[in-house]
mmCIF file of C-alpha atoms in Angstrom:
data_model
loop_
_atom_site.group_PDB
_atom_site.id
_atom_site.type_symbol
_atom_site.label_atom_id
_atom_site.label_comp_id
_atom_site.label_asym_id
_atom_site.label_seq_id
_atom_site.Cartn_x
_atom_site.Cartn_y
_atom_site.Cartn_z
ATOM 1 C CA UNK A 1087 -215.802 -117.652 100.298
ATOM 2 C CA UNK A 1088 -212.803 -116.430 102.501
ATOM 3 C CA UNK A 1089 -210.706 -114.143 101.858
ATOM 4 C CA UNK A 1090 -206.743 -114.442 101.705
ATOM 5 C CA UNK A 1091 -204.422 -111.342 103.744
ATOM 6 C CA UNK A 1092 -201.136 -111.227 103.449
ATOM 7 C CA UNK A 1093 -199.406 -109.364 106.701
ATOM 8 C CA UNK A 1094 -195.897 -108.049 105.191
ATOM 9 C CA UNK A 1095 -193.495 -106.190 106.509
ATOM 10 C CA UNK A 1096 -191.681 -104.292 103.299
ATOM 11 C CA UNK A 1097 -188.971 -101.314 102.727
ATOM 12 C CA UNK A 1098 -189.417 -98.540 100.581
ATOM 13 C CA UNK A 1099 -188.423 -100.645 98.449
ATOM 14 C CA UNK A 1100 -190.457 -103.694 98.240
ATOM 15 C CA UNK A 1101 -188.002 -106.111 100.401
ATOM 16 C CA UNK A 1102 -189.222 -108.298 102.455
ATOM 17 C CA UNK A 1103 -186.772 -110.664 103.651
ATOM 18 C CA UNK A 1104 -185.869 -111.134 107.116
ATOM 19 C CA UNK A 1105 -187.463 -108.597 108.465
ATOM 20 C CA UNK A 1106 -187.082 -109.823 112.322
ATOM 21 C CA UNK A 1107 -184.012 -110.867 112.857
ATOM 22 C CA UNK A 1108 -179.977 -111.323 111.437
ATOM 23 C CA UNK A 1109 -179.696 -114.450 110.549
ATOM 24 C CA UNK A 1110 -183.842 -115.269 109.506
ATOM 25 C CA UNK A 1111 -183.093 -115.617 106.186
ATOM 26 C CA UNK A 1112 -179.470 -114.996 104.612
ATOM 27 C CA UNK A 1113 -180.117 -116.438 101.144
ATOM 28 C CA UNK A 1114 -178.649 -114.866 98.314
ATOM 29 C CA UNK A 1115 -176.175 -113.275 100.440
ATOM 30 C CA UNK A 1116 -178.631 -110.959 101.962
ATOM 31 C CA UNK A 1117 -177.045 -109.366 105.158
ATOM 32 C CA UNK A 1118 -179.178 -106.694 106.057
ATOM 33 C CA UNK A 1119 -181.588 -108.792 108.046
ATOM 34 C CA UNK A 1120 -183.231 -107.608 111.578
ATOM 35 C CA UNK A 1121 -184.466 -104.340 109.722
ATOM 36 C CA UNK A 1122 -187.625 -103.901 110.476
ATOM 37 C CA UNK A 1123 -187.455 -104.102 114.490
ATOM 38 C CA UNK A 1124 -186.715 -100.678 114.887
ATOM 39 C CA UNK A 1125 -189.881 -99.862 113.625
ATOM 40 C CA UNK A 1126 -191.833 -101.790 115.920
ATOM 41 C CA UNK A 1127 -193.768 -99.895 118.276
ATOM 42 C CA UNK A 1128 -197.153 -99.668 120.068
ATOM 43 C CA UNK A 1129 -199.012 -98.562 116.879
ATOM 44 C CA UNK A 1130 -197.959 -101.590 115.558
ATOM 45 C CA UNK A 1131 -198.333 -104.150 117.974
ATOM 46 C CA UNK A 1132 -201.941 -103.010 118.554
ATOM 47 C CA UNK A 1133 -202.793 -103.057 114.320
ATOM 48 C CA UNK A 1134 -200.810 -106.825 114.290
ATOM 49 C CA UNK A 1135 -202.711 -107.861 117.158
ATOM 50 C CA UNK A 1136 -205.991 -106.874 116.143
ATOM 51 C CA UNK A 1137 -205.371 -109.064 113.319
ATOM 52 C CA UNK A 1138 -204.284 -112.011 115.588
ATOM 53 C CA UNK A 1139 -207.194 -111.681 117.556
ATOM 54 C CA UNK A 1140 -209.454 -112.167 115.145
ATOM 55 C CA UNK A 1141 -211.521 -115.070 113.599
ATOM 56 C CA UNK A 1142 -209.470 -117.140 111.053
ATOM 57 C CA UNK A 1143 -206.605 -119.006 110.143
ATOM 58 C CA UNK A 1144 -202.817 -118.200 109.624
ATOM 59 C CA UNK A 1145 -201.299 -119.969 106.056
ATOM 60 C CA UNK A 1146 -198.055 -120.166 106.230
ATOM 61 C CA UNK A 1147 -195.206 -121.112 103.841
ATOM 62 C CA UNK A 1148 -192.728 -124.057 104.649
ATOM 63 C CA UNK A 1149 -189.857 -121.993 105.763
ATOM 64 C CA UNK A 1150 -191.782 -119.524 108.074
ATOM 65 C CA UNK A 1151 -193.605 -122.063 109.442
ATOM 66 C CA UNK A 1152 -190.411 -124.070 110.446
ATOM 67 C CA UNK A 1153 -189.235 -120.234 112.091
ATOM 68 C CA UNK A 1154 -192.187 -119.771 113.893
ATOM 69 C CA UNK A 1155 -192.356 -123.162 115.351
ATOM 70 C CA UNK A 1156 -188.486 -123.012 116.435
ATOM 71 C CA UNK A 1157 -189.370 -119.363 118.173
ATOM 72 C CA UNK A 1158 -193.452 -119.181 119.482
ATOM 73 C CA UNK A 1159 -194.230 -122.099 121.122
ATOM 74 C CA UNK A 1160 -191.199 -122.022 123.137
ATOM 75 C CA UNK A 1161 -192.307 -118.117 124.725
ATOM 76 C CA UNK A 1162 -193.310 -117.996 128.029
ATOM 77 C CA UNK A 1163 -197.277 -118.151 128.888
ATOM 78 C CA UNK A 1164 -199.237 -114.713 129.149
ATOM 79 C CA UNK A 1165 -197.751 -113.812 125.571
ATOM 80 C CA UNK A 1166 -200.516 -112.680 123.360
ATOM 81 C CA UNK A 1167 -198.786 -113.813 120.435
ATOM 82 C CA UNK A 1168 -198.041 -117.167 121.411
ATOM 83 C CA UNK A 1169 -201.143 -117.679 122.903
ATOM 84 C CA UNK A 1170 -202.993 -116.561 119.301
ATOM 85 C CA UNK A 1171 -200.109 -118.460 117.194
ATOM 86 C CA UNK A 1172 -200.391 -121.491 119.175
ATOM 87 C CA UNK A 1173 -204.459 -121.511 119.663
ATOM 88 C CA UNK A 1174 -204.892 -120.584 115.480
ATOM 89 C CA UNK A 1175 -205.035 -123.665 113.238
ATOM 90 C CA UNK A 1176 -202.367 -122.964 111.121
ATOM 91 C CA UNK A 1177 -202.504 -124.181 107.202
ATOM 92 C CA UNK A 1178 -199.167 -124.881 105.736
ATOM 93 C CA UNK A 1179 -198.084 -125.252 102.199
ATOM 94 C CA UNK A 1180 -195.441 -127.597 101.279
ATOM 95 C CA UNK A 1181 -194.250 -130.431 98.983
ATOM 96 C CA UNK A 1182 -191.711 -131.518 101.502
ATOM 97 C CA UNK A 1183 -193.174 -131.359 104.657
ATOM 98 C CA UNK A 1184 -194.520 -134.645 105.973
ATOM 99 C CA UNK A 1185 -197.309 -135.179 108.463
ATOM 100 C CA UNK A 1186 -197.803 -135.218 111.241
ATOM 101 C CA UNK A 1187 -196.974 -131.639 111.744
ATOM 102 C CA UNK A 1188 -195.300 -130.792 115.303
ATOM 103 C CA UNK A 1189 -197.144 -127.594 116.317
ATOM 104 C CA UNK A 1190 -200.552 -128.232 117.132
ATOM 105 C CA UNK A 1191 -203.451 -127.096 115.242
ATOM 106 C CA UNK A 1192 -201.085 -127.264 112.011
ATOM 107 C CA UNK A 1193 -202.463 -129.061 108.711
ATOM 108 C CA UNK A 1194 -200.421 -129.765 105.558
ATOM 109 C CA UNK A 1195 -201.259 -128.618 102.050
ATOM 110 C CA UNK A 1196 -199.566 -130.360 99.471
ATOM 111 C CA UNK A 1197 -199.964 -127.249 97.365
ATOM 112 C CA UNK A 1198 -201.033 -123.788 96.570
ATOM 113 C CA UNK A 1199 -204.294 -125.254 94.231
ATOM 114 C CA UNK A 1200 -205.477 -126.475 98.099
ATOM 115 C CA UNK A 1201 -205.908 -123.078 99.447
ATOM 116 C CA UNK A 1202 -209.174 -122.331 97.426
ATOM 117 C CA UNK A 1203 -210.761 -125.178 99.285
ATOM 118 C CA UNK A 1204 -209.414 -123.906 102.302
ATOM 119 C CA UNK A 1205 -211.014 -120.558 101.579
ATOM 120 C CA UNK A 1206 -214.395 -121.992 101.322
ATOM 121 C CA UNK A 1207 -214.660 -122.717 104.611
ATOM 122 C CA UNK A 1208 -212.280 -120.278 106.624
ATOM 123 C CA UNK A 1209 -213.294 -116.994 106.886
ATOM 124 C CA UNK A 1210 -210.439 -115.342 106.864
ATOM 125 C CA UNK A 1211 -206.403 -117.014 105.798
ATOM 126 C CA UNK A 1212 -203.721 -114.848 107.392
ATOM 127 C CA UNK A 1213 -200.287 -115.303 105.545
ATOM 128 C CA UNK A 1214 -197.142 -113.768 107.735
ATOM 129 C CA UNK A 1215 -194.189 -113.555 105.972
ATOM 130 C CA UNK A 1216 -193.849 -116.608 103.338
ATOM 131 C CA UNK A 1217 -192.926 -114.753 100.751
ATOM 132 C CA UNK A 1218 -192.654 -117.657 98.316
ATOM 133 C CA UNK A 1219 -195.946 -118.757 98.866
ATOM 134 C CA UNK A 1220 -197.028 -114.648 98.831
ATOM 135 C CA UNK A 1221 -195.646 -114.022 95.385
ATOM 136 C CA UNK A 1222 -197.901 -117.888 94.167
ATOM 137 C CA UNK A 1223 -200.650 -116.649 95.440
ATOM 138 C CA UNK A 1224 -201.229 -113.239 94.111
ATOM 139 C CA UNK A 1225 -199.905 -114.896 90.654
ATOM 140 C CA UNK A 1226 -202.811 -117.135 90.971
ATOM 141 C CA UNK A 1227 -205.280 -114.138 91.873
ATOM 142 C CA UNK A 1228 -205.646 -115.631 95.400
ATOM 143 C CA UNK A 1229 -205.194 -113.054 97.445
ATOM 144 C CA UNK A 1230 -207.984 -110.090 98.749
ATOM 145 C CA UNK A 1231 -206.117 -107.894 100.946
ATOM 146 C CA UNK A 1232 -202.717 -106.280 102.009
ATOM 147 C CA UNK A 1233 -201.791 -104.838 105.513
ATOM 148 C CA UNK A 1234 -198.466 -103.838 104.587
ATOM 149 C CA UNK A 1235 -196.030 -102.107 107.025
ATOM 150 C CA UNK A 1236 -193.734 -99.673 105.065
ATOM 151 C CA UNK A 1237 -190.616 -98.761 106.826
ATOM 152 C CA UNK A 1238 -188.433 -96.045 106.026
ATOM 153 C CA UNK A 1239 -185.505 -97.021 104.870
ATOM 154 C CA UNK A 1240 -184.395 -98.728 101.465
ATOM 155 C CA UNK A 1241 -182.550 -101.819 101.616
ATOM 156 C CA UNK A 1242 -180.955 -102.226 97.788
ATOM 157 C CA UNK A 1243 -180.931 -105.529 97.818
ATOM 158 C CA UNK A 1244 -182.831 -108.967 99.197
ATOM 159 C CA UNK A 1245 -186.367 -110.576 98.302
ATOM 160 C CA UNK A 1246 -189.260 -108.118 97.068
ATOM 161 C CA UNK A 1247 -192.825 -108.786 97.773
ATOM 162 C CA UNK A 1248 -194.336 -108.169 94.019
ATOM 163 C CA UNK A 1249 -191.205 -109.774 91.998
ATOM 164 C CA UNK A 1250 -192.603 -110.777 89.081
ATOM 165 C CA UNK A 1251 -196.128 -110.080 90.298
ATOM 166 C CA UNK A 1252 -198.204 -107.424 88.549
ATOM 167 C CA UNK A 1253 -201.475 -106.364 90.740
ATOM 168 C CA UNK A 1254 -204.091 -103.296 90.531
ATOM 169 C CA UNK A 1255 -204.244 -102.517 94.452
ATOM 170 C CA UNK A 1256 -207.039 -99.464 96.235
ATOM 171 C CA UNK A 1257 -205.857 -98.029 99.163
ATOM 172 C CA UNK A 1258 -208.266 -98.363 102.598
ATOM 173 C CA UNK A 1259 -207.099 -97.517 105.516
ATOM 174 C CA UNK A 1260 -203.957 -96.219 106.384
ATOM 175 C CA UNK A 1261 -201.895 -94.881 109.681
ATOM 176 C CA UNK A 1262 -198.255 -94.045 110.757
ATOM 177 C CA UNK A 1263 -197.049 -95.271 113.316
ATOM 178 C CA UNK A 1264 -194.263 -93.109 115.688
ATOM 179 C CA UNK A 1265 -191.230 -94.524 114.229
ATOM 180 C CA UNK A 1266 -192.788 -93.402 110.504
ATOM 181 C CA UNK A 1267 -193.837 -96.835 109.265
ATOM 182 C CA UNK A 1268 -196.610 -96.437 107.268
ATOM 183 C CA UNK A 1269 -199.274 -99.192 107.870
ATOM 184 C CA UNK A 1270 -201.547 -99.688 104.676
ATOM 185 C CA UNK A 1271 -204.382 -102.021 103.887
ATOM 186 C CA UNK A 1272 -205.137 -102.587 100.410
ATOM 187 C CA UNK A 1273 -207.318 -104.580 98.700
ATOM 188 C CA UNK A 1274 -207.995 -105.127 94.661
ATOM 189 C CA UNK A 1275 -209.029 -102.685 92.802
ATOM 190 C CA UNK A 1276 -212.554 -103.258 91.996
ATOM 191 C CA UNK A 1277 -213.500 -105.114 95.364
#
């Protein structure tokens, strides 16, 4: 069986939404978005990238998926990321998606119940972002790990990662980067 990783980018305290960019996600009201790209530095890029370069599959939710495709493919050759993003099949939950999907190497998944087939025969499903999906999943036990970068800064208000999710996490590895974004892999307690 595979295992599930989510790849979150999180304040101090627990948001997550649009970490990348001002206008990425401005539901709710939430105006605070493009925080997290001051913490980006090579630290980082080498720990996301090692995780990009490695054997598996991305899962994404509907609405990332729909960013990523309007932003990666569209980068210029030579780009590591869009090189891994477009090469990676990329699993993608959603009831209102239709196929065929346009990026290649996409597949649809009607729903979350598909990803434990999908974990049978992938060894590893990376999840970026998709915080919808996120939350489902660790409510449904699905997930094994968390790389979560933890920037410095608290936000007050927008999307948290755990809202309404209760989990028992162990600490692994851990680094800090030069900006002071703490990069943390955990994985359930007991694994």
């Amino acid at each position: 069986m595979g295992k599930v990783v989510l790849v979150e980018h999180v304040s101090l305290d627990g948001v997550m939404q649009a970490p990348a960019g001002a206008d990425e996600d401005t539901r709710d009201g939430f105006v605070r978005g493009g925080w997290a790209v001051a913490g980006n530095d090579e630290v980082m890029a080498s720990a996301l990238g090692q995780r990009m370069g490695s054997d598996g599959a991305q899962l994404l939710g509907r609405r990332t998926y729909e960013q990523f495709y309007e932003y990666w493919p569209r980068q210029r050759d030579g780009n590591p990321y869009t090189d891994a993003l477009n090469r990676v099949t990329k699993y993608v939950v959603s009831e209102t998606l239709r196929e065929p999907l346009p990026w290649q190497n996409s597949v649809l998944l009607g729903d979350v119940a598909e990803v434990v087939e999908v974990k049978r025969g992938v060894a590893r499903l990376t999840v970026l972002g998709s915080g919808v999906l996120a939350r489902e999943l660790m409510r449904r036990g699905l997930v094994d790990e968390w790389l979560l970068m933890v920037h410095p800064l608290v936000l007050g208000t927008g999307r948290r990662l755990f809202e309404g999710v209760e989990a028992s996490l162990r600490l692994v590895e851990s680094v800090t980067t030069t900006t002071g974004v703490v990069i943390a892999t955990y994985v359930k307690e007991g694994a």
